[in-house]
Coordinates of C-alpha atoms in Angstrom, one line a residue:
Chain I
X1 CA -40.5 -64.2 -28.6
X2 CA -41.0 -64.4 -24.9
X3 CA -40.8 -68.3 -25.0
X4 CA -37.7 -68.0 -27.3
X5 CA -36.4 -65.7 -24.3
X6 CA -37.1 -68.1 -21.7
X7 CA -35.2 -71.2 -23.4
X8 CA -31.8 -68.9 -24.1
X9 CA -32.5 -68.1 -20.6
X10 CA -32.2 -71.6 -19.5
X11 CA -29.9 -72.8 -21.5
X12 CA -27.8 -69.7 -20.5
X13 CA -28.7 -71.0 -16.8
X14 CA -27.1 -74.5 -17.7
X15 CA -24.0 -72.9 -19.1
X16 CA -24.3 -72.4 -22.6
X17 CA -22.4 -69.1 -23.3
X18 CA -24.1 -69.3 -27.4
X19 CA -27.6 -69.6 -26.1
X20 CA -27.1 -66.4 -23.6
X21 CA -24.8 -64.5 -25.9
X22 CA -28.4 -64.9 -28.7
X23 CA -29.8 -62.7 -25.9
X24 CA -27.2 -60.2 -25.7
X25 CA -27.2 -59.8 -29.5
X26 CA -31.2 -59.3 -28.8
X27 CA -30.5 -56.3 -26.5
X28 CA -26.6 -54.8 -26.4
X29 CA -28.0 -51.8 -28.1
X30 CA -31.0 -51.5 -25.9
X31 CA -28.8 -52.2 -23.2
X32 CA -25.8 -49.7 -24.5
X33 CA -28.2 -46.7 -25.1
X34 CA -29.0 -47.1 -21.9
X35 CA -25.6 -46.7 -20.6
X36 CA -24.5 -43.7 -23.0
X37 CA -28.0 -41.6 -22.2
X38 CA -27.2 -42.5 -18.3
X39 CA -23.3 -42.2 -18.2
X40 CA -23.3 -39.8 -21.1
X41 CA -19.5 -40.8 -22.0
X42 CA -19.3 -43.3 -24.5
X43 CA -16.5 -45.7 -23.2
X44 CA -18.1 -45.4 -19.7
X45 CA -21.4 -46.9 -21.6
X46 CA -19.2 -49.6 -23.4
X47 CA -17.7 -50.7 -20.3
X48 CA -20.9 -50.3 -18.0
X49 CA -22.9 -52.0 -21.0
X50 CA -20.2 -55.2 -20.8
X51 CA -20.1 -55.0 -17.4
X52 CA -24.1 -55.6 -17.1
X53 CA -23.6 -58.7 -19.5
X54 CA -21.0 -60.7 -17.5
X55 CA -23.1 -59.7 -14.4
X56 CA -26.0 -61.1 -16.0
X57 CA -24.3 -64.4 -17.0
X58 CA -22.8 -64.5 -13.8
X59 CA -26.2 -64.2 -12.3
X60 CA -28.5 -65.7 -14.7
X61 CA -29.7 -68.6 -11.9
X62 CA -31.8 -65.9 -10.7
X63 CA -33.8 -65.0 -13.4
X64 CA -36.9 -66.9 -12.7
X65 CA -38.6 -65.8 -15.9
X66 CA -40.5 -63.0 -16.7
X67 CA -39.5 -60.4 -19.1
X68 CA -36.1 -60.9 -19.6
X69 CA -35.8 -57.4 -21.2
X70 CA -36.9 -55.9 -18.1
X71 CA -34.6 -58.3 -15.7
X72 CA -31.2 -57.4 -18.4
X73 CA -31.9 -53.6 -18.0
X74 CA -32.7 -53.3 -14.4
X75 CA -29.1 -55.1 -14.3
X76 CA -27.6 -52.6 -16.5
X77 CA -29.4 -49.6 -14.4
X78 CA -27.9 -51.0 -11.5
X79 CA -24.6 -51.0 -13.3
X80 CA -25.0 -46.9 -14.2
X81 CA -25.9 -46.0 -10.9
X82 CA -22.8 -47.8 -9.1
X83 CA -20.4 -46.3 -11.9
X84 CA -21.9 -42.5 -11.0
X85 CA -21.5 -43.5 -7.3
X86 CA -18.1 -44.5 -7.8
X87 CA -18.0 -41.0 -9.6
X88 CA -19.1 -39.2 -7.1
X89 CA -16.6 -40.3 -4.6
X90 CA -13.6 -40.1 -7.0
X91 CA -14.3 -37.7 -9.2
X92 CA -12.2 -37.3 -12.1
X93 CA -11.7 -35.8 -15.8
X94 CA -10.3 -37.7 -18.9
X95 CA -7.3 -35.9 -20.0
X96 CA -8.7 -36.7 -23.9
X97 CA -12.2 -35.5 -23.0
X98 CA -10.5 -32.2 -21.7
X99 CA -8.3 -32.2 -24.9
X100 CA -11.0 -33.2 -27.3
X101 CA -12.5 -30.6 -29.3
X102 CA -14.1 -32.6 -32.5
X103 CA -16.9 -34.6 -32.2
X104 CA -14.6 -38.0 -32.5
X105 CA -15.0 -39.1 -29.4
X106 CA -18.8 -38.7 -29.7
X107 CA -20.9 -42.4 -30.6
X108 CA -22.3 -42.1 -33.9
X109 CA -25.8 -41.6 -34.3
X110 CA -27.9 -43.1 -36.4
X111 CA -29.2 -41.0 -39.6
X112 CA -32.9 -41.4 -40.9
X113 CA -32.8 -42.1 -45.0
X114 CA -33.0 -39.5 -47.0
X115 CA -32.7 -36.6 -44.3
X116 CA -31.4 -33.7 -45.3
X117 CA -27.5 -32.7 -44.3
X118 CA -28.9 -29.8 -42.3
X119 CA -31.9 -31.8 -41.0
X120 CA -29.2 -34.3 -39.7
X121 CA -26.9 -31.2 -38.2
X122 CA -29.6 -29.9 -36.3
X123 CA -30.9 -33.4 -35.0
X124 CA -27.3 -33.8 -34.0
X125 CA -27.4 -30.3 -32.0
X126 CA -30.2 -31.0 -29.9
X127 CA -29.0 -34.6 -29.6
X128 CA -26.4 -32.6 -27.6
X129 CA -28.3 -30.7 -25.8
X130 CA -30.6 -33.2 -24.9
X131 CA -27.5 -35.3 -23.7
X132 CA -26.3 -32.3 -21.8
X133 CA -30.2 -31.7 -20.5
X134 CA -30.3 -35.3 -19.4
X135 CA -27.1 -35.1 -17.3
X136 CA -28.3 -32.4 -15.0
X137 CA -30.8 -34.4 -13.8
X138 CA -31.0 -36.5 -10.6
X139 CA -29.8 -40.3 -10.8
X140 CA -33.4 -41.8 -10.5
X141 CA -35.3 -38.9 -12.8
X142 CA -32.7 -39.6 -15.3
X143 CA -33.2 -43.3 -15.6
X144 CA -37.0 -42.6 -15.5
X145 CA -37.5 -40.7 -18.3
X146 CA -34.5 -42.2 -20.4
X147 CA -36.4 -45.8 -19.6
X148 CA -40.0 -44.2 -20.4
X149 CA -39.3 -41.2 -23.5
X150 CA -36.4 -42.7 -24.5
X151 CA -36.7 -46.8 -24.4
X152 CA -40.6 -46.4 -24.9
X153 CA -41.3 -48.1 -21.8
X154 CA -44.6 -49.0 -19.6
X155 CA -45.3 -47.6 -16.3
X156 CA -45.7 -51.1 -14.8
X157 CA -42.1 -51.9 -16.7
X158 CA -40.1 -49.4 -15.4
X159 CA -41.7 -49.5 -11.7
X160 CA -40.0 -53.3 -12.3
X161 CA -36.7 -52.5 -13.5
X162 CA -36.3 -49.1 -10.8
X163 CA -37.8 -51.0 -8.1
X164 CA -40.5 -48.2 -7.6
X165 CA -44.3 -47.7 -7.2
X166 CA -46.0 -46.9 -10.0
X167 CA -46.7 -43.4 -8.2
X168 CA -43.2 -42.6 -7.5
X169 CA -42.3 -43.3 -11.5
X170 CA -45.1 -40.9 -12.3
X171 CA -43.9 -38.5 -9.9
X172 CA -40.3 -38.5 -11.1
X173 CA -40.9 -38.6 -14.8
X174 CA -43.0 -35.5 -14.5
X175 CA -40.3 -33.9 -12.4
X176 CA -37.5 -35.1 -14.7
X177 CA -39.8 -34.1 -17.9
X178 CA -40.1 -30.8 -16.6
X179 CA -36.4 -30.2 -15.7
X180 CA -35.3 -31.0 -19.0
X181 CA -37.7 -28.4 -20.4
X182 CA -36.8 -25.7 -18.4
X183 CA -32.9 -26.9 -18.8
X184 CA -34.1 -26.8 -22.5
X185 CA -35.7 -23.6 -22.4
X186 CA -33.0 -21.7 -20.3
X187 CA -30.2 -22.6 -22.5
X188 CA -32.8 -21.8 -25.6
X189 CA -32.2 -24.8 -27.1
X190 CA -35.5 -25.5 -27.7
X191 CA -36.5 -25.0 -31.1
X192 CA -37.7 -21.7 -31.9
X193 CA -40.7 -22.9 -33.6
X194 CA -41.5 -25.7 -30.6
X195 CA -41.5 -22.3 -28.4
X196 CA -43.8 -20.4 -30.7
X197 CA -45.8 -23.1 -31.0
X198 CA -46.3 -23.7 -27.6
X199 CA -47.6 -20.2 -27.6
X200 CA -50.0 -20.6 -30.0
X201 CA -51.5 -24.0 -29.5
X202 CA -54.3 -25.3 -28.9
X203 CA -53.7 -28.8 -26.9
X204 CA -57.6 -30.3 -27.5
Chain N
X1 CA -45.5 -21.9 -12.3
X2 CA -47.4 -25.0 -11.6
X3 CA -47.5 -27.1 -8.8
X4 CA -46.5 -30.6 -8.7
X5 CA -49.6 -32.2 -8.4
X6 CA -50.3 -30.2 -12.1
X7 CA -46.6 -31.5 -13.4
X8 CA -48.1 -34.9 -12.4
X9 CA -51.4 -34.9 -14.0
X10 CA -50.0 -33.3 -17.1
X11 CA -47.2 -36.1 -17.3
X12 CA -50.1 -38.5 -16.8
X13 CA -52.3 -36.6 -19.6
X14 CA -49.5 -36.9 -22.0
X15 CA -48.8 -41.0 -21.7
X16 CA -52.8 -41.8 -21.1
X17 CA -52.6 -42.6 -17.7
X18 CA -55.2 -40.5 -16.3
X19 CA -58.9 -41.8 -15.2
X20 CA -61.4 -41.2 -17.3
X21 CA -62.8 -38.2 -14.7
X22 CA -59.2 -37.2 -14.1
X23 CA -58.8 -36.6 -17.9
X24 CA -62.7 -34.5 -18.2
X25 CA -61.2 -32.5 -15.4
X26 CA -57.8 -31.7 -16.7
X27 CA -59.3 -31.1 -20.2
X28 CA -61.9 -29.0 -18.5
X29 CA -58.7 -26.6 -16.6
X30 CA -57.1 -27.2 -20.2
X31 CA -59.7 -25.2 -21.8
X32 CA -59.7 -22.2 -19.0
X33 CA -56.1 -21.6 -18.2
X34 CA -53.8 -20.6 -20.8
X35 CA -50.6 -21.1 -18.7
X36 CA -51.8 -24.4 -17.8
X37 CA -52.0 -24.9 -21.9
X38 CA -48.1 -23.9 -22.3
X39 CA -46.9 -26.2 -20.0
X40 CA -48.5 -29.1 -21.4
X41 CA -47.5 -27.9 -24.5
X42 CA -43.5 -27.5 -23.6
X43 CA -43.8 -31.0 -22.1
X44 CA -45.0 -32.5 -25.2
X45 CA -42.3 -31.1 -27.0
X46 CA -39.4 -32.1 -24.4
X47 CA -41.1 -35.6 -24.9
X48 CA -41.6 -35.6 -28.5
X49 CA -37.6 -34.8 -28.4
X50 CA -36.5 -37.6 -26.3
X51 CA -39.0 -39.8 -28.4
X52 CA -37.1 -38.6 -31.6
X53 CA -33.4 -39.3 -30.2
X54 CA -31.6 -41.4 -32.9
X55 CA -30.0 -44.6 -31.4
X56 CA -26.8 -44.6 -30.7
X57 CA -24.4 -47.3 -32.6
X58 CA -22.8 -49.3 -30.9
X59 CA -19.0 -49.1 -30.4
X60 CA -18.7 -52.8 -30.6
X61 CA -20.0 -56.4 -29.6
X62 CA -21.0 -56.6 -26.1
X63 CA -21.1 -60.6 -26.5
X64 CA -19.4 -62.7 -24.0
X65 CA -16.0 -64.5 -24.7
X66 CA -16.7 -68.3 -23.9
X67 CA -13.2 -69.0 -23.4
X68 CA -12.8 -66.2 -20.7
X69 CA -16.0 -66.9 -18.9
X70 CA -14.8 -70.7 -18.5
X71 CA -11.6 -69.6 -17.6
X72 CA -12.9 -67.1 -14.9
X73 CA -15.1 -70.0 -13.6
X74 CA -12.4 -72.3 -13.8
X75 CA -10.2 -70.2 -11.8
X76 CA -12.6 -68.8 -9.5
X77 CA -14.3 -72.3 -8.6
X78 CA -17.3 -71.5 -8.5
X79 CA -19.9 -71.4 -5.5
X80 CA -16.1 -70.5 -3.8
X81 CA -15.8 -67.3 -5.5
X82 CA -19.4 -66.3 -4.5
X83 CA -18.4 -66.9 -1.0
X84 CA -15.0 -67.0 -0.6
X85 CA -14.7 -63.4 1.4
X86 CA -17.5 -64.9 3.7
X87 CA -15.4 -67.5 4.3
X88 CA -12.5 -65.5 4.8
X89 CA -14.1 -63.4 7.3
X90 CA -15.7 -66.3 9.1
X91 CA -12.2 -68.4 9.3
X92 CA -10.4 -64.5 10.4
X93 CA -13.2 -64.0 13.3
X94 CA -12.9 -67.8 14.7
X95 CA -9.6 -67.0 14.9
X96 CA -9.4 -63.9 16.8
X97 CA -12.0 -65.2 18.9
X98 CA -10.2 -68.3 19.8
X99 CA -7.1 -65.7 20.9
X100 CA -9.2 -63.9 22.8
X101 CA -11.1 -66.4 24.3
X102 CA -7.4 -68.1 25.4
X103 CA -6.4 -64.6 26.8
X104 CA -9.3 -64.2 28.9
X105 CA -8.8 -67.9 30.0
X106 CA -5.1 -66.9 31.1
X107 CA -6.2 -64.5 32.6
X108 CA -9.2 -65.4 34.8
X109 CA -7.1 -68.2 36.1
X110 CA -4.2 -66.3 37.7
X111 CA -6.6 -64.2 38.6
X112 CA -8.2 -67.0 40.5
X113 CA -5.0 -68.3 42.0
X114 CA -4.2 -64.4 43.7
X115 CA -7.3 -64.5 45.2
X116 CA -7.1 -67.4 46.7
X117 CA -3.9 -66.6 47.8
X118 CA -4.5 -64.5 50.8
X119 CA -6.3 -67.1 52.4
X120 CA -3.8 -69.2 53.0
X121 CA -1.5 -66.3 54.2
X122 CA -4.3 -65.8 57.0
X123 CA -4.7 -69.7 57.7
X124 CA -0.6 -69.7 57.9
X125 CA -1.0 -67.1 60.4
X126 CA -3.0 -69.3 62.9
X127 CA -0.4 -71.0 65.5
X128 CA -2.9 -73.5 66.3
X129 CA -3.3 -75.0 63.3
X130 CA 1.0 -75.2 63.0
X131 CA 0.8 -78.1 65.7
X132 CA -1.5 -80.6 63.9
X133 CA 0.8 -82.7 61.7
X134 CA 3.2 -82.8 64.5
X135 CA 0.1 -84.2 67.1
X136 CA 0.3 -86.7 64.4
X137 CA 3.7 -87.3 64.2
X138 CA 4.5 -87.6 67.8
X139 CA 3.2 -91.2 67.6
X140 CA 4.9 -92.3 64.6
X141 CA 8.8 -90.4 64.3
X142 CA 10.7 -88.6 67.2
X143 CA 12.6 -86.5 64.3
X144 CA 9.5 -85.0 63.6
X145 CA 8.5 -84.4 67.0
X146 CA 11.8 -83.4 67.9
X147 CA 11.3 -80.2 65.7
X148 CA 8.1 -79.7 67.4
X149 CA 9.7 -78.1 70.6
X150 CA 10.8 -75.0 68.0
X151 CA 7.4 -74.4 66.7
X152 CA 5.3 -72.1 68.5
X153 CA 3.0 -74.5 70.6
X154 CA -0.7 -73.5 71.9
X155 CA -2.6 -74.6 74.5
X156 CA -3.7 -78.1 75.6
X157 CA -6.8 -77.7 74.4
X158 CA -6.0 -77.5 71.1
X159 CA -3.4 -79.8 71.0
X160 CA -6.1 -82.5 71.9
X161 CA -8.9 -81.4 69.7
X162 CA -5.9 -81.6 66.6
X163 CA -5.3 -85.0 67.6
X164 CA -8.8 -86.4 67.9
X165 CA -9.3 -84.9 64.7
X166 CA -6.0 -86.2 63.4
X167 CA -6.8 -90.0 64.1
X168 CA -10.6 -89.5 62.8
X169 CA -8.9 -88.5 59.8
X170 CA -6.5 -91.3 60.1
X171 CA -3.1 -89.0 59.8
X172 CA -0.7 -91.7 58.8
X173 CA -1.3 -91.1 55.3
X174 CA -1.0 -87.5 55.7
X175 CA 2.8 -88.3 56.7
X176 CA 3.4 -90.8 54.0
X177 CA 2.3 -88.5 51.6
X178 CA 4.5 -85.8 53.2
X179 CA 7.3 -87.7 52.7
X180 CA 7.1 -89.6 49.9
X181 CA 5.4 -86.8 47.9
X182 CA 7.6 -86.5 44.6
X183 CA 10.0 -83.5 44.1
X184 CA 7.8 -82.2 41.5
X185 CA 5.2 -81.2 43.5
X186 CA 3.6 -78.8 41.0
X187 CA 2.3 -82.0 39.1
X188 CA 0.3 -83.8 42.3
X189 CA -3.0 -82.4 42.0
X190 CA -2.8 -83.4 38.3
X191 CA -2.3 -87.1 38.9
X192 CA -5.3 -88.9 37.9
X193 CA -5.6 -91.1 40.8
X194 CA -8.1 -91.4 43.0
X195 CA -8.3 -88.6 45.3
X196 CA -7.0 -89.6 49.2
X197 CA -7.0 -87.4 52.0
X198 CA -3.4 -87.0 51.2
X199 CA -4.1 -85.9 47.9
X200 CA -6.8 -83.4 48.9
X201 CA -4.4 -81.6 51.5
X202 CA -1.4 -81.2 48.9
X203 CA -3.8 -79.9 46.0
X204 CA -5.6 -78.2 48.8
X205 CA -1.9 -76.6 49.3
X206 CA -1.4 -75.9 45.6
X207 CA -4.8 -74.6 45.3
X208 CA -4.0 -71.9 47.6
X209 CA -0.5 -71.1 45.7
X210 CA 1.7 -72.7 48.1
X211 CA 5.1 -73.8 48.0
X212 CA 5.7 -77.4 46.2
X213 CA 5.8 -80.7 48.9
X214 CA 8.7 -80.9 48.2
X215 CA 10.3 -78.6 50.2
X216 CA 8.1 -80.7 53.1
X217 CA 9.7 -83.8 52.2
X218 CA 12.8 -82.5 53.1
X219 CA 12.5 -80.9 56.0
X220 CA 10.8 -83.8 57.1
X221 CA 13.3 -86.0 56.1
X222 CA 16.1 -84.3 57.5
X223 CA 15.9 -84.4 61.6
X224 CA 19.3 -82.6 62.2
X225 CA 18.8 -78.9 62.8
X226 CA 16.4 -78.2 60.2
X227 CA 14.0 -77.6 62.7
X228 CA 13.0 -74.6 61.5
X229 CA 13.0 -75.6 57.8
X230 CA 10.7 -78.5 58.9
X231 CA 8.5 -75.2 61.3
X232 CA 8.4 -73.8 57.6
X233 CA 7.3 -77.0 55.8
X234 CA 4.9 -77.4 58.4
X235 CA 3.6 -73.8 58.1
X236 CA 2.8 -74.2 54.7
X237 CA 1.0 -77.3 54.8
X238 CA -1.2 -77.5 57.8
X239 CA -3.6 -74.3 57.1
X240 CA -4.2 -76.7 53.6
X241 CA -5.3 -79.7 55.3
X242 CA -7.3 -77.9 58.2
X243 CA -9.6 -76.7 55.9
X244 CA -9.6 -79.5 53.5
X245 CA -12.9 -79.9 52.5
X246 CA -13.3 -76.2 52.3
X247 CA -10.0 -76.1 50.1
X248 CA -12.0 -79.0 47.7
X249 CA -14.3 -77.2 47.5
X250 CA -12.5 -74.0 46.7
X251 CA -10.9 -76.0 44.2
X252 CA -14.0 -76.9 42.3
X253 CA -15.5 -73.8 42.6
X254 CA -12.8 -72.4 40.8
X255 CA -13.0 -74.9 37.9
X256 CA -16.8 -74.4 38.2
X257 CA -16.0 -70.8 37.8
X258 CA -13.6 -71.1 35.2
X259 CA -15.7 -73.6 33.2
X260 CA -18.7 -71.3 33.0
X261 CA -16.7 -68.4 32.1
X262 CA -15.2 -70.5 29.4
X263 CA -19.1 -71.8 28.4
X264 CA -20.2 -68.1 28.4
X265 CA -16.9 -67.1 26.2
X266 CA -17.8 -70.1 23.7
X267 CA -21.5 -68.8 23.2
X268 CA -20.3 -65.2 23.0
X269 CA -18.0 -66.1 20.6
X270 CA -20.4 -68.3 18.6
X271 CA -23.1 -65.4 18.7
X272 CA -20.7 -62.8 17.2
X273 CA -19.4 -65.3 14.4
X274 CA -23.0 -66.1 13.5
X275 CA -24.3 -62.0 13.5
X276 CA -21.1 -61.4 11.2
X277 CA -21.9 -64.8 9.1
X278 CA -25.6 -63.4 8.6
X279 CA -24.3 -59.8 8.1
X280 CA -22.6 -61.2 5.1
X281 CA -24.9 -63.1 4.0
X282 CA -27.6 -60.5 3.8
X283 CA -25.1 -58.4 1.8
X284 CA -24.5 -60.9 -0.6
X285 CA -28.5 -61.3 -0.9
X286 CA -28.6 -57.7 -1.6
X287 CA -25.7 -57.5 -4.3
X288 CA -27.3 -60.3 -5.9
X289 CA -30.8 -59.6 -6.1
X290 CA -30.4 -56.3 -8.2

């Protein structure tokens, strides 16, 4: 896979749009997820997503191999963090965000097989609130646990892609972790029988 | 409420990452503190949640449109797009050096020339020196000697000292250049001809922001009561070719002066477009390199 990786690479690096665009089939909705968890707006995600894929093609001499996943998303976290600066200094609202009261606007989520309609209502629910949890953290806590809970990434991988020490990742995923439970708990959207378990538990 | 150094090692419990002792430890607390338990537990669920998060689908394809990539790269040329606003900035700062280097020149020079210039308004001011060119003419034209008579004449003394020094420095060419000096007298010192002794007294005269030869020439040349324009003429030109040497060397101090100041502007200039070329370079390193 890696050596598969490696020759789209180069022949992305010699010009071949096919070869590279094999790679962004690979990871758009690796790279896209990203976007939406980190952006939490779904046409912000689509354009930050694109965005990262003409940067990397633009780019792609200097990817000197490696794990290309790891090279793709630090692009695309680069890409989220310049969109929330730009936020930042000209903040804004979408008229249809303020207008929209359906779920429409919403990205689709993926169902599991066979689950249940109101299994699949209250996955959506705390989808939401997970969403809303994730936004009220800081810029590099959210990437950290999105790349970590979320993508189901390594220590070592996302110290690469944040351009941290492994000690500072550990530090702000626990912060960002904890955070998100206590946004979780304070808005007591954390399932009632999570919090009575918790309770009750035994962890060993 | 735990501390952060608890957060931590619970964080690390959760995802393995704990040292074998660190983990007998923890598990050790684990067993004793029932808050400690709860925490660990709420974090496992907030993880556990994130873990479970379905995908999101994607809105559309994120692949990239051959035809507009070749077309951007087409239009954008390449390694000229990358550092074309590097280029811009270095073409717009040679530029406004260059003006600012040709200001300062302008105005170091004029500078130069009003310094100079009260110099010869003391050297005008000596009556000794007014008698030289006409110790030297007495031998060679009566109109010119004739005038001499108006001119405010010193002592003996003087008068022979000047013309010893006169026919040591042969002044016959002095009076030829007087009077066939051209009417554009601005242009002499730039004639590229070897310098003569004639030569060094009129650029010695336009060195120190005299009047043109010209006006000698003609006071010279005219014998019939223009005494007093030829008293003038002689004025101006004598305190220049007293000090001849001294006005050379004026002269090339200046252009010393003026050619270090514009060696120091150039390296000045050069410095400041080189810290702006490697200011944008870094930049572009940084942009790059995420």
């Amino acid at each position: 896979m890696a050596d598969e990786e490696l020759r789209l690479a180069q022949a992305g690096q010699r010009g071949d749009v096919e070869a590279f665009n094999q790679l962004v089939r690979l990871y758009e909705g690796r790279v896209y997820n990203l976007c939406y968890r980190m952006l939490g707006d779904p046409d912000s995600a689509a354009d930050a997503a694109q965005d990262s894929f003409l940067s990397a093609f633009r780019n792609i001499h200097s990817f000197r191999g490696g794990s290309f996943r790891s090279w793709m998303l630090r692009i695309a976290t680069n890409t989220c963090y310049d969109v929330l600066r730009v936020r930042k200094r000209r903040p804004s609202t979408s008229l249809d965000a303020a207008f929209d009261t359906d779920d429409e606007s919403r990205p689709i989520e993926l169902a599991d097989r066979g689950e249940a309609p109101d299994e699949f209502a209250l996955r959506h629910e705390l989808g939401v609130a997970i969403q809303q949890g994730l936004a009220t953290l800081p810029e590099d806590q959210r990437a950290v646990v999105i790349l970590c809970d979320i993508q189901g990434m390594s220590y070592e991988e996302i110290a690469h892609i944040t351009s941290a020490n492994l000690g500072t990742v550990k530090s702000r995923l626990s912060r960002g972790r904890a955070r998100l439970r206590n946004f979780l708990k304070a808005t007591e959207l954390l399932p009632s029988r999570y919090r009575h378990e918790g309770e009750s538990t035994s962890p060993l | 409420m735990l501390s952060d150094d608890d957060l931590d090692l619970l964080s690390a419990y959760l995802d393995d990452r704990l040292s074998p002792d660190e983990r007998l430890h923890l598990e050790q607390r684990l067993r004793l503190e029932q808050q400690l338990r709860v925490e660990l537990d709420e974090l496992r669920i907030t993880r556990e949640l994130l873990q479970d998060l379905a995908p999101v689908a994607l809105p559309r394809s994120f692949t990239i449109n051959s035809a507009s990539v070749q077309t951007r790269q087409f239009w954008s040329f390449g390694w000229f797009a990358r550092f074309g606003g590097a280029l811009a900035s270095l073409v717009l700062v040679v530029l406004v050096s260059a003006a600012l280097l040709n200001l300062s020149f302008g105005t170091q020079s004029s500078d130069s020339q009003i310094a100079i210039a009260p110099t010869t308004v003391i050297g005008a001011e000596q009556p000794e020196l007014v008698r030289e060119p006409e110790a030297v003419a007495q031998d060679a034209e009566p109109p010119v000697a004739a005038s001499v008579p108006e001119t405010a004449m010193a002592d003996a003394e003087l008068e022979e000292a000047v013309a010893e020094e006169s026919a040591a420095e042969e002044p016959q060419p002095v009076r030829h250049a007087t009077l066939t000096a051209p009417s554009g007298g601005a242009t002499l010192s730039e004639e590229p001809r070897a310098p003569t002794a004639a030569e060094g007294l009129e650029s010695g005269a336009q060195a120190d922001g005299e009047a043109p030869p010209s006006v000698n020439m003609e006071a010279s040349e005219d014998a019939n009561g223009v005494g007093a324009a030829t008293t003038d003429s002689t004025v101006v030109m004598t305190p220049a070719r007293a000090p001849t040497q001294a006005s050379q060397l004026r002269a090339a101090e200046t252009d010393a002066t003026q050619s270090g100041t514009s060696a120091v502007g150039w390296v000045i200039g050069v410095a400041v477009i080189a810290i702006l070329a490697l200011a944008v370079w870094v930049i572009w390193q940084r942009r790059t390199a995420r």
